[in-house]
Amino acid sequence: VLMKKFSSEIYSEIEKESERREIAVLSTGDPMVAGLGKFFKKAEIEPGISSVQLALSRLKIDLCDVLVVNAHGRRFEIGKRGLLILADKNFDLSIFGEKEIFVIEDMCSGEKFKRGPASDLKLESNNAIIYVGD
């Protein structure tokens, strides 16, 4: 079935049907860059190339040098954004104090996922991604 727009009823129907059998939802680009990924919490997500990645490659600008914000049909509020940090084991997590953070180390090769107050966590890998929410 080809759909140009998903409604909340469609999301609910897909979630319900996925309990009975395996379902595939195909979407253009990266589902986690202003896409459908945020709606499917239990799904396995395989991203494609997003318009953000394509635009930055054409401009020869590193993704780490920009702030990407989706302002389609919503008000832009910079203070209500999460922060994603690429880090090594020397990064000082204590700058976040007791704030809850998420850490993924060695993604795709022995992946380790940690969640908790920054003061309780320690980076063990030189390939770490840290997420700090709002």
Coordinates of C-alpha atoms in Angstrom, one line a residue:
V1 CA 0.0 0.0 0.0
L2 CA 1.5 3.4 -1.0
M3 CA 0.7 6.3 1.4
K4 CA 1.9 9.9 1.1
K5 CA 0.9 10.7 4.7
F6 CA 0.5 8.6 7.8
S7 CA -2.3 9.4 10.4
S8 CA -2.3 8.3 14.0
E9 CA -4.9 5.7 13.0
I10 CA -2.5 4.2 10.5
Y11 CA 0.3 4.1 13.1
S12 CA -2.0 2.3 15.5
E13 CA -3.1 -0.2 12.9
I14 CA 0.5 -1.0 11.9
E15 CA 1.5 -1.5 15.6
K16 CA -1.5 -3.7 16.2
E17 CA -0.8 -5.8 13.0
S18 CA 2.9 -6.1 13.9
E19 CA 1.9 -8.1 17.0
R20 CA 0.5 -10.8 14.7
R21 CA 3.1 -10.9 12.0
E22 CA 6.2 -9.2 10.7
I23 CA 5.5 -5.8 9.0
A24 CA 7.9 -3.7 6.8
V25 CA 7.4 0.0 6.4
L26 CA 9.5 1.7 3.7
S27 CA 10.2 5.4 3.8
T28 CA 12.5 7.7 2.0
G29 CA 15.7 8.9 3.7
D30 CA 16.7 8.4 7.3
P31 CA 13.7 7.6 9.4
M32 CA 15.4 9.3 12.4
V33 CA 15.9 12.6 10.6
A34 CA 12.4 14.2 10.6
G35 CA 11.0 10.8 9.6
L36 CA 8.8 7.9 10.7
G37 CA 11.3 6.3 13.0
K38 CA 10.1 8.1 16.1
F39 CA 6.7 6.6 15.8
F40 CA 7.7 3.0 15.8
K41 CA 9.3 2.4 19.2
K42 CA 9.6 -1.4 19.0
A43 CA 10.7 -1.5 15.4
E44 CA 14.1 -2.4 13.9
I45 CA 15.1 0.6 11.9
E46 CA 17.4 0.6 8.9
P47 CA 18.2 4.2 7.8
G48 CA 18.8 5.3 4.2
I49 CA 20.4 8.5 3.0
S50 CA 18.5 11.6 4.2
S51 CA 18.1 15.0 2.5
V52 CA 20.2 16.4 5.4
Q53 CA 23.1 14.1 4.6
L54 CA 22.8 14.8 0.8
A55 CA 22.6 18.6 1.2
L56 CA 25.7 18.6 3.5
S57 CA 27.7 16.4 1.1
R58 CA 26.9 18.7 -1.7
L59 CA 27.9 21.7 0.4
K60 CA 31.0 19.9 1.7
I61 CA 30.0 20.6 5.3
D62 CA 30.5 18.0 8.1
L63 CA 27.3 17.1 10.0
C64 CA 29.1 17.8 13.2
D65 CA 29.5 21.4 12.3
V66 CA 25.8 22.2 12.0
L67 CA 22.6 22.1 14.1
V68 CA 19.8 20.3 12.3
V69 CA 16.3 21.3 13.2
N70 CA 13.0 20.2 11.7
A71 CA 10.7 23.2 11.4
H72 CA 8.1 21.7 9.2
G73 CA 4.8 22.8 10.6
R74 CA 6.1 23.5 14.1
R75 CA 7.5 26.4 16.0
F76 CA 11.3 26.5 16.3
E77 CA 12.5 26.4 20.0
I78 CA 16.3 25.9 20.3
G79 CA 16.2 25.3 24.0
K80 CA 14.0 22.2 23.6
R81 CA 16.6 20.1 21.7
G82 CA 18.7 17.1 22.6
L83 CA 22.4 17.0 22.2
L84 CA 24.3 14.1 20.5
I85 CA 28.0 14.0 21.1
L86 CA 30.6 11.8 19.4
A87 CA 33.3 11.1 22.0
D88 CA 36.2 9.0 23.1
K89 CA 36.9 7.6 26.6
N90 CA 38.6 10.8 27.7
F91 CA 35.4 12.8 27.4
D92 CA 34.4 14.2 30.8
L93 CA 30.8 13.1 31.5
S94 CA 30.9 15.0 34.8
I95 CA 30.0 18.2 33.0
F96 CA 26.4 16.8 32.9
G97 CA 26.3 16.2 36.7
E98 CA 23.3 14.1 37.8
K99 CA 21.4 14.6 34.5
E100 CA 20.3 11.3 32.9
I101 CA 22.2 10.5 29.7
F102 CA 22.3 7.7 27.2
V103 CA 25.6 6.2 26.0
I104 CA 26.2 3.8 23.1
E105 CA 29.7 2.4 22.8
D106 CA 31.2 0.4 19.9
M107 CA 28.0 0.6 17.8
C108 CA 27.6 -2.4 15.5
S109 CA 30.5 -4.3 17.0
G110 CA 29.8 -5.5 20.5
E111 CA 27.5 -2.6 21.1
K112 CA 27.1 -1.5 24.7
F113 CA 24.1 0.7 25.7
K114 CA 24.1 2.5 29.1
R115 CA 21.6 4.8 30.6
G116 CA 21.7 6.7 33.9
P117 CA 22.9 9.8 35.7
A118 CA 26.1 11.1 34.0
S119 CA 27.9 11.0 37.4
D120 CA 27.4 7.2 37.5
L121 CA 28.6 6.4 34.0
K122 CA 32.1 5.9 32.6
L123 CA 33.2 5.8 29.0
E124 CA 35.2 2.6 28.2
S125 CA 35.5 3.0 24.5
N126 CA 37.0 5.5 22.0
N127 CA 33.9 5.1 19.9
A128 CA 31.1 6.5 22.0
I129 CA 27.9 8.4 21.3
I130 CA 26.3 10.3 24.1
Y131 CA 22.8 11.6 24.0
V132 CA 21.7 14.3 26.5
G133 CA 18.0 15.2 26.4
D134 CA 16.3 18.4 27.2

